[in-house]
Coordinates of C-alpha atoms and ligand atoms in Angstrom, one line a residue:
X9 CA -83.5 -47.1 54.9
X10 CA -84.4 -49.8 57.3
X11 CA -82.6 -48.4 60.4
X12 CA -84.0 -44.9 59.5
X13 CA -87.5 -46.2 59.8
X14 CA -86.4 -48.0 63.0
X15 CA -85.3 -44.9 64.5
X16 CA -88.4 -43.0 63.4
X17 CA -90.5 -45.6 65.0
X18 CA -88.4 -45.6 68.2
X19 CA -88.8 -41.9 68.5
X20 CA -92.5 -42.1 67.9
X21 CA -92.8 -44.7 70.5
X22 CA -90.7 -42.8 73.1
X23 CA -92.9 -39.9 72.4
X24 CA -96.1 -41.9 73.0
X25 CA -94.8 -43.4 76.1
X26 CA -93.8 -40.0 77.5
X27 CA -96.8 -38.1 76.0
X28 CA -97.8 -36.6 79.4
X29 CA -94.4 -34.9 80.0
X30 CA -94.4 -33.5 76.5
X31 CA -97.9 -32.2 76.8
X32 CA -97.3 -30.6 80.1
X33 CA -93.8 -29.1 79.1
X34 CA -94.6 -28.0 75.7
X35 CA -98.2 -28.2 74.6
X36 CA -99.8 -26.6 77.6
X37 CA -97.7 -23.6 77.9
X38 CA -97.9 -23.0 74.0
X39 CA -101.6 -23.5 74.2
X40 CA -101.8 -20.9 77.0
X41 CA -99.9 -18.4 74.9
X42 CA -102.0 -19.2 71.8
X43 CA -105.2 -18.8 73.7
X44 CA -104.0 -15.4 75.2
X45 CA -103.4 -14.1 71.7
X46 CA -106.7 -15.4 70.6
X47 CA -108.5 -13.6 73.5
X48 CA -106.5 -10.5 72.8
X49 CA -107.7 -10.7 69.2
X50 CA -111.2 -11.1 70.4
X51 CA -110.9 -8.3 72.7
X52 CA -109.6 -5.9 70.1
X53 CA -112.4 -7.1 67.8
X54 CA -115.1 -6.4 70.3
X55 CA -113.6 -3.2 71.5
X56 CA -112.9 -1.5 68.1
X57 CA -114.9 -3.4 65.4
X58 CA -117.8 -5.1 66.9
X59 CA -121.1 -3.3 67.0
X60 CA -124.5 -4.9 66.9
X61 CA -126.0 -1.8 65.2
X62 CA -123.7 -2.4 62.2
X63 CA -125.2 -6.0 61.6
X64 CA -127.2 -5.0 58.5
X65 CA -124.3 -3.3 57.1
X66 CA -122.1 -6.3 57.5
X67 CA -124.7 -8.5 56.1
X68 CA -125.1 -6.3 53.0
X69 CA -121.3 -6.6 52.5
X70 CA -121.5 -10.4 52.4
X71 CA -124.4 -10.4 50.1
X72 CA -122.4 -8.1 47.8
X73 CA -119.6 -10.7 47.7
X74 CA -122.0 -13.6 47.0
X75 CA -123.6 -11.6 44.2
X76 CA -120.3 -10.8 42.8
X77 CA -119.4 -14.5 42.7
X78 CA -122.8 -15.4 41.1
X79 CA -122.2 -12.9 38.3
X80 CA -119.1 -14.7 37.0
X81 CA -119.4 -16.9 34.2
X82 CA -120.3 -20.4 35.2
X83 CA -117.0 -22.0 34.3
X84 CA -115.0 -19.5 36.6
X85 CA -117.0 -20.3 39.7
X86 CA -115.5 -22.4 42.4
X87 CA -117.9 -23.7 45.1
X88 CA -118.2 -21.3 48.0
X89 CA -117.5 -21.9 51.8
X90 CA -117.0 -19.8 54.9
X91 CA -113.4 -18.4 55.1
X92 CA -113.2 -19.5 58.8
X93 CA -109.8 -21.6 59.0
X94 CA -110.4 -25.3 59.8
X95 CA -108.4 -25.1 62.9
X96 CA -110.9 -22.7 64.5
X97 CA -113.6 -25.1 64.2
X98 CA -114.2 -28.2 66.4
X99 CA -114.9 -30.5 63.7
X100 CA -112.3 -33.2 63.4
X101 CA -112.1 -33.2 59.7
X102 CA -110.1 -30.6 57.8
X103 CA -112.3 -29.6 54.8
X104 CA -110.2 -28.5 51.7
X105 CA -111.2 -24.9 51.9
X106 CA -108.3 -24.0 49.6
X107 CA -110.2 -25.6 46.8
X108 CA -113.2 -23.2 47.4
X109 CA -114.1 -19.6 46.9
X110 CA -114.0 -18.4 50.5
X111 CA -116.5 -15.7 51.9
X112 CA -115.6 -14.2 55.2
X113 CA -118.5 -14.2 57.7
X114 CA -117.2 -11.7 60.5
X115 CA -120.2 -11.8 62.7
X116 CA -119.5 -12.1 66.3
X117 CA -122.2 -10.2 68.1
X118 CA -125.3 -10.8 70.2
X119 CA -128.0 -8.7 68.7
X120 CA -131.1 -8.7 70.9
X121 CA -132.4 -10.4 74.0
X122 CA -136.3 -10.7 73.7
X123 CA -137.6 -11.7 77.2
X124 CA -141.2 -11.5 76.0
X125 CA -140.5 -14.2 73.2
X126 CA -138.1 -16.1 75.5
X127 CA -135.5 -15.8 72.7
X128 CA -132.2 -14.2 71.7
X129 CA -131.0 -13.0 68.3
X130 CA -127.3 -13.5 67.7
X131 CA -124.7 -13.6 64.9
X132 CA -123.4 -17.0 63.9
X133 CA -120.0 -16.8 65.3
X134 CA -121.1 -16.0 68.9
X135 CA -119.7 -18.8 71.0
X136 CA -121.5 -20.8 73.7
X137 CA -119.2 -19.3 76.3
X138 CA -120.0 -15.9 75.2
X139 CA -123.8 -16.5 75.2
X140 CA -123.8 -18.1 78.6
X141 CA -121.8 -15.2 80.0
X142 CA -124.4 -12.9 78.6
X143 CA -127.4 -14.9 79.6
X144 CA -126.9 -16.4 83.0
X145 CA -126.4 -13.2 85.0
X146 CA -129.7 -12.1 83.3
X147 CA -131.5 -15.2 84.6
X148 CA -131.6 -17.2 81.4
X149 CA -129.7 -19.8 79.4
X150 CA -129.9 -21.3 76.0
X151 CA -132.5 -24.2 75.9
X152 CA -129.9 -26.4 74.4
X153 CA -126.5 -25.2 75.8
X154 CA -123.4 -27.2 74.9
X155 CA -120.8 -28.1 77.3
X156 CA -118.0 -26.9 75.1
X157 CA -117.6 -23.2 75.5
X158 CA -115.7 -22.8 72.2
X159 CA -118.6 -24.1 70.0
X160 CA -120.4 -21.5 68.0
X161 CA -124.1 -21.0 67.8
X162 CA -123.9 -20.9 64.1
X163 CA -121.8 -23.9 63.6
X164 CA -124.1 -26.0 65.9
X165 CA -127.1 -24.8 63.8
X166 CA -125.5 -26.0 60.6
X167 CA -124.4 -29.1 62.1
X168 CA -126.1 -30.6 65.1
X169 CA -126.1 -30.0 68.8
X170 CA -127.6 -31.6 72.0
X171 CA -127.2 -31.5 75.7
X172 CA -128.4 -32.8 79.0
X173 CA -131.6 -30.8 78.6
X174 CA -132.6 -32.4 75.3
X175 CA -134.8 -35.0 76.8
X176 CA -137.2 -32.0 77.3
X177 CA -136.7 -30.1 74.1
X178 CA -134.8 -32.2 71.5
X179 CA -131.9 -31.5 69.4
X180 CA -130.4 -27.9 69.2
X181 CA -132.4 -27.4 65.9
X182 CA -135.6 -27.7 67.8
X183 CA -134.7 -24.6 69.7
X184 CA -134.1 -22.4 66.6
X185 CA -136.9 -20.0 66.0
X186 CA -135.4 -18.4 62.9
X187 CA -132.5 -18.7 60.5
X188 CA -131.3 -15.6 58.5
X189 CA -129.7 -16.9 55.4
X190 CA -127.8 -15.5 52.5
X191 CA -128.5 -17.7 49.5
X192 CA -126.3 -18.4 46.4
X193 CA -127.7 -15.6 44.5
X194 CA -127.0 -13.2 47.2
X195 CA -130.5 -12.8 48.5
X196 CA -131.2 -12.5 52.3
X197 CA -134.1 -14.6 53.7
X198 CA -135.5 -15.2 57.2
X199 CA -136.4 -18.8 57.5
X200 CA -138.9 -20.0 60.2
X201 CA -140.8 -23.3 60.7
X202 CA -144.0 -22.0 59.2
X203 CA -143.2 -19.4 56.7
X204 CA -142.7 -19.8 52.9
X205 CA -139.1 -21.1 53.5
X206 CA -140.1 -24.0 55.8
X207 CA -138.6 -26.5 53.4
X208 CA -135.3 -24.8 54.1
X209 CA -136.1 -24.7 57.9
X210 CA -136.1 -28.5 58.0
X211 CA -133.0 -29.0 55.8
X212 CA -130.6 -26.5 57.3
X213 CA -129.8 -28.6 60.3
X214 CA -127.2 -31.3 59.4
X215 CA -126.5 -29.3 56.1
X216 CA -123.0 -28.1 57.2
X217 CA -123.2 -24.9 55.3
X218 CA -124.0 -26.5 52.0
X219 CA -127.3 -24.6 51.3
X220 CA -126.3 -20.9 52.1
X221 CA -124.5 -18.7 54.5
X222 CA -126.0 -18.3 58.0
X223 CA -125.8 -14.6 59.0
X224 CA -128.1 -14.6 62.2
X225 CA -130.3 -16.8 64.3
X226 CA -133.0 -16.6 66.9
X227 CA -132.9 -19.2 69.6
X228 CA -135.1 -20.3 72.4
X229 CA -133.9 -19.5 75.9
X230 CA -135.2 -20.8 79.3
X231 CA -135.4 -19.3 82.8
X232 CA -132.9 -20.5 85.3
X233 CA -132.2 -20.6 89.0
X234 CA -128.9 -20.0 90.1
X235 CA -128.0 -23.5 91.3
X236 CA -128.5 -27.1 90.0
X237 CA -129.5 -29.6 92.8
X238 CA -127.7 -32.6 91.5
X239 CA -128.3 -36.0 92.7
X240 CA -125.8 -38.9 91.9
X241 CA -127.2 -42.2 91.6
X242 CA -124.9 -45.2 91.3
X243 CA -126.5 -48.2 89.5
X244 CA -125.3 -51.7 89.3
X245 CA -126.4 -53.9 86.3
X246 CA -126.7 -52.9 82.7
X247 CA -130.5 -53.7 82.5
X248 CA -131.0 -51.6 85.7
X249 CA -129.3 -48.4 84.5
X250 CA -130.8 -48.7 81.1
X251 CA -134.3 -49.0 82.5
X252 CA -133.7 -46.1 84.9
X253 CA -132.5 -43.8 82.0
X254 CA -135.6 -44.7 80.0
X255 CA -137.9 -44.2 82.9
X256 CA -136.3 -40.8 84.0
X257 CA -136.1 -39.3 80.5
X258 CA -139.8 -39.9 80.0
X259 CA -139.3 -42.5 77.2
X260 CA -141.9 -44.7 78.7
X261 CA -144.5 -42.2 79.6
X262 CA -144.9 -38.6 78.0
X263 CA -146.8 -37.2 81.0
X264 CA -144.1 -38.1 83.6
X265 CA -142.4 -35.3 85.3
X266 CA -138.7 -35.3 84.1
X267 CA -135.7 -33.6 85.8
X268 CA -134.3 -30.6 84.2
X269 CA -130.9 -32.1 83.5
X270 CA -130.2 -35.8 83.0
X271 CA -127.1 -37.8 81.9
X272 CA -125.4 -41.1 82.7
X273 CA -121.7 -42.0 82.6
X274 CA -121.1 -45.5 82.1
X275 CA -117.8 -46.8 83.9
X276 CA -118.0 -50.5 82.8
X277 CA -120.7 -52.6 81.4
X278 CA -122.2 -53.2 84.7
X279 CA -121.8 -50.0 86.5
X280 CA -123.0 -46.4 85.7
X281 CA -123.7 -43.3 87.7
X282 CA -126.9 -41.4 86.6
X283 CA -127.0 -37.7 87.2
X284 CA -130.3 -36.1 87.9
X285 CA -130.3 -32.2 88.2
X286 CA -133.1 -29.6 88.8
X287 CA -132.8 -25.8 88.9
X288 CA -133.0 -24.9 92.6
X289 CA -132.1 -22.4 95.3
X290 CA -130.0 -23.4 98.0
X291 CA -132.0 -23.9 101.1
X292 CA -130.8 -22.2 104.4
X293 CA -128.5 -24.6 106.2
X294 CA -127.3 -26.4 103.2
X295 CA -124.7 -24.0 102.0
X296 CA -122.1 -26.5 102.9
X297 CA -123.4 -28.7 100.1
X298 CA -122.5 -26.2 97.4
X299 CA -119.8 -27.5 95.1
X300 CA -117.8 -25.1 92.7
X301 CA -116.7 -28.1 90.7
X302 CA -114.9 -26.3 87.8
X303 CA -112.2 -24.7 90.1
X304 CA -108.7 -25.6 89.0
X305 CA -107.8 -27.8 92.0
X306 CA -111.0 -29.8 92.0
X307 CA -110.9 -33.3 90.7
X308 CA -112.0 -33.9 87.1
X309 CA -115.7 -34.3 86.9
X310 CA -116.0 -37.9 85.6
X311 CA -113.4 -39.0 88.3
X312 CA -115.2 -37.2 90.9
X313 CA -118.6 -38.8 89.7
X314 CA -117.0 -42.3 89.8
X315 CA -116.5 -42.1 93.6
X316 CA -120.3 -42.3 94.0
X317 CA -120.1 -45.9 92.9
X318 CA -118.4 -46.6 96.2
X319 CA -119.9 -43.8 98.3
X320 CA -123.5 -44.4 97.3
X321 CA -126.2 -42.1 96.4
X322 CA -125.8 -38.4 97.4
X323 CA -126.7 -34.9 96.2
X324 CA -125.3 -31.3 96.2
X325 CA -125.8 -27.9 94.8
X326 CA -123.8 -26.9 91.9
X327 CA -123.7 -23.2 90.5
X328 CA -125.3 -23.2 87.1
X329 CA -122.0 -21.8 85.4
X330 CA -120.1 -24.6 86.9
X331 CA -122.7 -27.1 85.8
X332 CA -122.7 -26.0 82.3
X333 CA -118.9 -26.3 82.0
X334 CA -118.5 -29.4 84.2
X335 CA -116.9 -31.6 81.5
X336 CA -114.6 -28.7 80.1
X337 CA -111.4 -29.1 82.2
X338 CA -110.8 -32.8 81.3
X339 CA -112.8 -32.4 77.9
X340 CA -115.0 -35.1 79.1
X341 CA -112.2 -37.8 79.5
X342 CA -110.0 -37.0 76.5
X343 CA -107.3 -35.1 78.4
X344 CA -106.3 -38.3 80.4
X345 CA -104.9 -39.8 77.3
X346 CA -102.7 -36.8 76.8
X347 CA -101.8 -36.2 80.5
X348 CA -102.2 -39.6 82.3
X349 CA -101.2 -38.0 85.7
X350 CA -103.5 -34.9 85.2
X351 CA -106.0 -35.7 87.9
X352 CA -103.3 -36.1 90.6
X353 CA -104.2 -33.7 93.4
X354 CA -100.7 -32.1 93.5
X355 CA -100.6 -31.7 89.7
X356 CA -104.0 -30.2 89.8
X357 CA -103.1 -27.8 92.7
X358 CA -100.1 -26.4 90.9
X359 CA -100.9 -26.9 87.1
X360 CA -104.6 -27.6 86.9
X361 CA -105.3 -24.0 85.8
X362 CA -103.5 -24.7 82.5
X363 CA -106.2 -27.2 81.4
X364 CA -107.7 -27.8 79.1
X365 CA -105.5 -27.6 76.2
X366 CA -107.3 -25.3 73.6
X367 CA -108.9 -27.4 70.9
X368 CA -108.0 -24.8 68.3
X369 CA -104.4 -25.0 69.4
X370 CA -104.3 -28.7 69.0
X371 CA -105.8 -28.4 65.6
X372 CA -103.5 -25.6 64.6
X373 CA -100.6 -27.7 65.3
X374 CA -102.0 -30.9 63.7
X375 CA -99.5 -32.3 61.2
X376 CA -100.7 -34.8 58.5
X377 CA -99.0 -37.6 60.6
X378 CA -100.8 -36.7 63.8
X379 CA -104.0 -36.4 61.9
X380 CA -103.7 -39.9 60.6
X381 CA -102.6 -41.2 64.0
X382 CA -105.5 -39.6 65.9
X383 CA -108.2 -41.3 63.7
X384 CA -106.4 -44.7 63.7
X385 CA -105.6 -44.8 67.5
X386 CA -108.4 -42.8 69.0
X387 CA -112.1 -42.7 68.8
X388 CA -114.1 -39.4 69.0
X389 CA -117.7 -40.2 68.1
X390 CA -121.1 -38.8 69.2
X391 CA -124.0 -41.0 67.7
X392 CA -127.6 -40.4 68.1
X393 CA -129.2 -43.8 68.7
X394 CA -132.7 -45.1 69.8
X395 CA -133.0 -45.5 73.6
X396 CA -135.0 -48.6 73.4
X397 CA -131.8 -50.3 72.3
X398 CA -129.4 -48.7 74.9
X399 CA -128.3 -52.2 76.0
X400 CA -127.3 -53.1 72.4
X401 CA -125.4 -49.9 71.9
X402 CA -123.3 -50.5 75.0
X403 CA -122.5 -54.1 73.9
X404 CA -121.7 -52.8 70.4
X405 CA -119.3 -50.2 71.7
X406 CA -117.6 -52.6 74.0
X407 CA -117.3 -55.2 71.4
X408 CA -115.6 -52.8 68.8
X409 CA -113.7 -50.3 71.0
X410 CA -113.8 -51.5 74.5
X411 CA -113.3 -48.2 76.1
X412 CA -114.9 -46.5 79.1
X413 CA -116.3 -44.2 80.4
X414 CA -119.1 -43.9 77.8
X415 CA -121.6 -41.0 77.9
X416 CA -125.3 -41.1 77.5
X417 CA -127.4 -38.0 77.0
X418 CA -131.1 -38.8 76.2
X419 CA -132.8 -36.8 73.6
X420 CA -136.1 -36.4 71.9
X421 CA -136.1 -36.8 68.0
X422 CA -139.3 -35.3 66.7
X423 CA -141.4 -36.9 63.9
X424 CA -141.8 -33.9 61.5
X425 CA -143.4 -36.1 58.8
X426 CA -141.8 -38.0 56.0
X427 CA -139.0 -36.5 53.9
X428 CA -138.9 -33.1 55.8
X429 CA -135.2 -33.1 56.7
X430 CA -132.1 -35.2 56.8
X431 CA -133.5 -37.3 59.7
X432 CA -136.2 -39.8 59.1
X433 CA -139.2 -39.9 61.4
X434 CA -138.4 -42.3 64.3
X435 CA -139.7 -45.9 63.7
X436 CA -142.9 -47.0 65.4
X437 CA -141.4 -48.9 68.2
X438 CA -138.9 -46.0 69.0
X439 CA -141.9 -43.5 69.6
X440 CA -142.8 -42.3 73.1
X441 CA -146.5 -43.7 73.5
X442 CA -149.0 -40.8 72.6
X443 CA -146.2 -38.3 71.7
X444 CA -144.9 -36.9 68.4
X445 CA -141.3 -37.8 69.3
X446 CA -139.1 -40.8 69.9
X447 CA -136.6 -40.9 72.8
X448 CA -133.1 -41.3 71.6
X449 CA -129.7 -40.6 73.0
X450 CA -126.3 -39.5 72.3
X451 CA -123.9 -42.3 72.8
X452 CA -120.4 -40.5 73.4
X453 CA -117.4 -42.7 72.7
X454 CA -114.2 -40.8 73.2
X455 CA -110.8 -42.2 73.9
X456 CA -108.3 -44.9 73.1
X457 CA -109.6 -48.3 72.3
X458 CA -108.3 -51.1 74.5
X459 CA -106.4 -52.9 71.8
X460 CA -104.4 -49.7 71.0
X461 CA -103.6 -49.3 74.6
X462 CA -102.4 -52.8 74.9
X463 CA -100.4 -52.2 71.7
X464 CA -102.3 -54.9 69.7
X465 CA -103.5 -54.9 66.2
X466 CA -106.5 -52.6 65.7
X467 CA -108.4 -51.9 62.6
X468 CA -109.9 -48.5 63.2
X469 CA -111.6 -48.3 59.8
X470 CA -113.2 -51.7 60.1
X471 CA -114.4 -50.9 63.7
X472 CA -115.8 -47.6 62.7
X473 CA -117.5 -49.0 59.6
X474 CA -119.1 -51.7 61.8
X475 CA -120.4 -49.1 64.1
X476 CA -121.8 -47.1 61.2
X477 CA -123.5 -50.2 59.9
X478 CA -125.1 -50.8 63.4
X479 CA -126.1 -47.2 63.6
X480 CA -127.8 -47.4 60.2
X481 CA -129.7 -50.5 61.0
X482 CA -131.2 -49.3 64.2
X483 CA -132.1 -46.0 62.7
X484 CA -129.5 -43.8 64.2
X485 CA -127.1 -41.0 62.9
X486 CA -123.5 -40.1 63.8
X487 CA -122.8 -36.4 64.4
X488 CA -121.0 -35.3 61.2
X489 CA -118.5 -33.1 62.9
X490 CA -116.5 -36.3 63.7
X491 CA -115.0 -38.6 61.1
X492 CA -117.2 -40.7 59.0
X493 CA -116.2 -43.7 56.8
X494 CA -119.4 -44.1 54.7
X495 CA -119.4 -44.1 51.0
X496 CA -121.9 -41.7 49.4
X497 CA -124.3 -44.7 48.8
X498 CA -124.2 -45.9 52.4
X499 CA -124.5 -42.3 53.5
X500 CA -127.8 -41.8 51.6
X501 CA -129.0 -45.0 53.0
X502 CA -128.6 -43.7 56.5
X503 CA -129.6 -40.0 55.9
X504 CA -132.8 -39.1 53.9
X505 CA -131.6 -36.7 51.3
X506 CA -134.9 -36.3 49.5
X507 CA -135.9 -32.9 50.8
X508 CA -132.2 -31.9 51.0
X509 CA -131.8 -32.5 47.2
X510 CA -135.1 -30.8 46.3
X511 CA -134.0 -27.7 48.5
X512 CA -130.5 -27.6 46.9
X513 CA -132.2 -27.5 43.3
X514 CA -134.9 -24.9 44.3
X515 CA -132.5 -22.4 45.9
X516 CA -129.6 -23.0 43.4
X517 CA -127.1 -24.5 45.8
X518 CA -125.8 -27.2 43.2
X519 CA -122.7 -25.7 41.9
X520 CA -122.6 -23.0 44.5
X521 CA -121.9 -25.0 47.7
X522 CA -120.4 -28.4 47.9
X523 CA -122.8 -31.4 48.4
X524 CA -123.2 -32.5 52.1
X525 CA -121.3 -35.7 51.7
X526 CA -118.3 -34.1 50.2
X527 CA -118.4 -31.4 52.7
X528 CA -118.1 -33.9 55.7
X529 CA -116.2 -36.8 54.5
X530 CA -112.6 -36.9 55.7
X531 CA -110.1 -35.1 53.5
X532 CA -107.8 -38.0 53.8
X533 CA -108.1 -41.5 52.2
X534 CA -109.2 -43.1 55.5
X535 CA -109.0 -46.7 54.1
X536 CA -105.5 -46.4 53.0
X537 CA -104.2 -44.5 55.9
X538 CA -106.0 -47.0 58.1
X539 CA -104.0 -49.9 56.6
X540 CA -100.7 -48.1 57.0
X541 CA -101.3 -47.5 60.7
X542 CA -103.0 -50.8 61.6
X543 CA -99.7 -52.5 62.7
X544 CA -98.8 -51.8 66.4
X545 CA -95.6 -49.6 66.7
Ligands
LIG876 C1 -114.4 -32.0 72.5 C2 -115.7 -32.0 71.8 C3 -116.9 -32.1 72.6 C4 -118.1 -32.0 72.0 N1 -119.3 -32.2 72.8 C5 -120.4 -32.1 72.2 C6 -121.7 -32.3 73.0 O1 -121.5 -32.4 74.1 N2 -122.8 -32.0 72.4 C7 -122.8 -31.8 71.0 O2 -123.9 -31.5 70.6 N3 -121.7 -31.6 70.3 C8 -120.6 -31.7 70.8 N4 -119.4 -31.6 70.0 C9 -119.6 -31.2 68.6 C10 -119.9 -29.9 68.2 O3 -121.3 -29.8 68.3 C11 -119.5 -29.7 66.7 O4 -118.0 -29.6 66.7 C12 -120.1 -28.5 66.1 O5 -119.8 -28.5 64.8 C13 -119.7 -27.1 66.7 O6 -118.5 -26.7 66.3 P1 -118.1 -25.3 65.6 O7 -118.9 -24.2 66.3 O8 -116.6 -25.3 65.6 O9 -118.7 -25.3 64.2 P2 -118.1 -25.5 62.9 O10 -117.4 -26.9 62.8 O11 -117.2 -24.4 62.5 O12 -119.3 -25.6 61.9 C14 -120.2 -26.7 61.7 C15 -120.5 -26.7 60.2 O13 -121.3 -25.5 59.9 C16 -120.6 -24.9 58.8 N5 -120.8 -23.4 59.2 C17 -120.3 -22.9 60.3 N6 -120.7 -21.4 60.2 C18 -121.4 -21.2 59.2 C19 -122.1 -20.1 58.5 N7 -122.1 -18.9 59.1 N8 -122.8 -20.3 57.5 C20 -122.8 -21.6 56.8 N9 -122.2 -22.7 57.4 C21 -121.5 -22.5 58.5 C22 -119.2 -25.2 58.8 O14 -118.7 -25.2 57.5 C23 -119.3 -26.7 59.2 O15 -119.5 -27.6 58.2 C24 -118.2 -31.6 70.6 C25 -117.1 -31.5 69.9 C26 -115.8 -31.7 70.5 C27 -114.6 -31.4 69.7
LIG877 C1 -135.8 -33.4 90.0 O1 -137.2 -33.3 89.5 C2 -137.7 -34.5 89.2 C3 -139.1 -34.4 88.5 O2 -140.0 -33.5 89.2 C4 -137.9 -35.4 90.4 O3 -138.3 -36.6 90.0 C5 -136.4 -35.6 91.0 O4 -136.5 -36.3 92.1 C6 -135.8 -34.2 91.2 N1 -134.4 -34.4 91.6 C7 -133.7 -33.6 92.4 C8 -132.3 -33.9 92.6 O5 -134.2 -32.6 92.9

């Protein structure tokens, strides 16, 4: 027995030490084939099956299935969920769909562009990449447009989304004009901020499909120019970059003109590069300052940005399409842990086009062992936190995980009044003076904590639970696509479920859809698995 375990551990260790090689020789080529098959499937779907004019018909078919479910005797009903397999979604948890009654939502079409309303109506499975490819050539983009091309517009609406434009407009949910929902009795309703379903409007975001099925949505769009004039501002000193972010985002003065796009990448506690981007045309004579930074041979974005710490402040023009996908090739900085030599110039030149590995493929091939390892040896968290405590966030993240870079996207959190949705109104000291919103930020912590890198003891569950306690204390919220470690009680202390529970009762979601906490909690016993994996290999 003992030697068998020893062998297993040695193999695991060898594979960890040579991870880059394995990824390049096996994972990337398979991921490429996998992606080609997925693209082909999509192409077939769009060519032969897709048709926006069939939207109503397809929705009626979904309604019929839900009605049929609701007509069963109560004791025979299993909770409902969408039939989309877990591996196709970006969430890190694997919800037990096998225990549910699955309803297919095959809705992949862009329905209507409404320039006079500055909006677009889409089906929920339209991806960010698909929407961008449609909108940008027509001179628009989504007001809140994620960096991840595979994310779906419906998934983001039922969960949460934010981007570098969110200091102007808030979370993705603020850019939603209408949701079209099929409720548990099979009825179809159009939900807006001010109509009779406004209670639903405020509780659908962060509900993760536990109130009904989304079958269409209308989203706000904005006008664009073809390029982003991007300025890279290296800043030394934690206090200095935190202050500059608060100032630039408009957190201190609601009337201050803010840049269109704003983010910071923090490279260590005392050094960050702040990126300020505005829509712009390229003035004559400046064509040499255009950077197509997503081309396969170009350096990874965060590595490229890091150079400005030495080179000093500079600017350039980035085509909008490149800007929106700037973090794609290195999946922020996650690919480096898989392929440590991936940013080598020769590697990029010959193999750079293989990147990034498709997240769906990685999830498709995730075995329970890999799943357990990823959450005990890697952090993947996006957390919404108040910007007036940015310094504390950075200290906390270093104390618990000690990994860099760390990402900061500023974001408005609106005060919609007490008990309206799952987010509470910002606290008084978090509000922007004179405005109806507070300035928060996404703190993105992705990667391998230093103790794990140094093969030291690391208690992932303990660290994550401490981060969650900090988040709750300062009035923040973790994105729920990532692993959470809270008990139901702790969860209800962080999120305000008052309106959510009322809406669940009113629209008969109880018994029809799982409860939010059951939907998003990890499918494995994290505390137990955490203990097993705590000792270094
Ligand atoms: C590498 C990476 C980077 C990321 N970067 C960012 C970022 O920069 N900013 C950001 O905001 N987020 C980011 N995210 C998180 C992303 O917003 C979430 O993963 C989000 O859930 C979108 O994923 P999805 O489209 O696969 O949705 P899913 O995970 O499929 O859906 C989200 C939830 O909605 C439910 N749902 C989906 N469709 C329907 C429907 N039609 N009816 C009812 N319920 C439905 C699902 O069951 C699920 O609970 C990142 C994620 C990853 C993995
Ligand atoms: C972008 O616009 C803001 C607000 O008008 C301005 O302060 C900033 O200097 C501009 N930056 C660039 C790079 O154009």
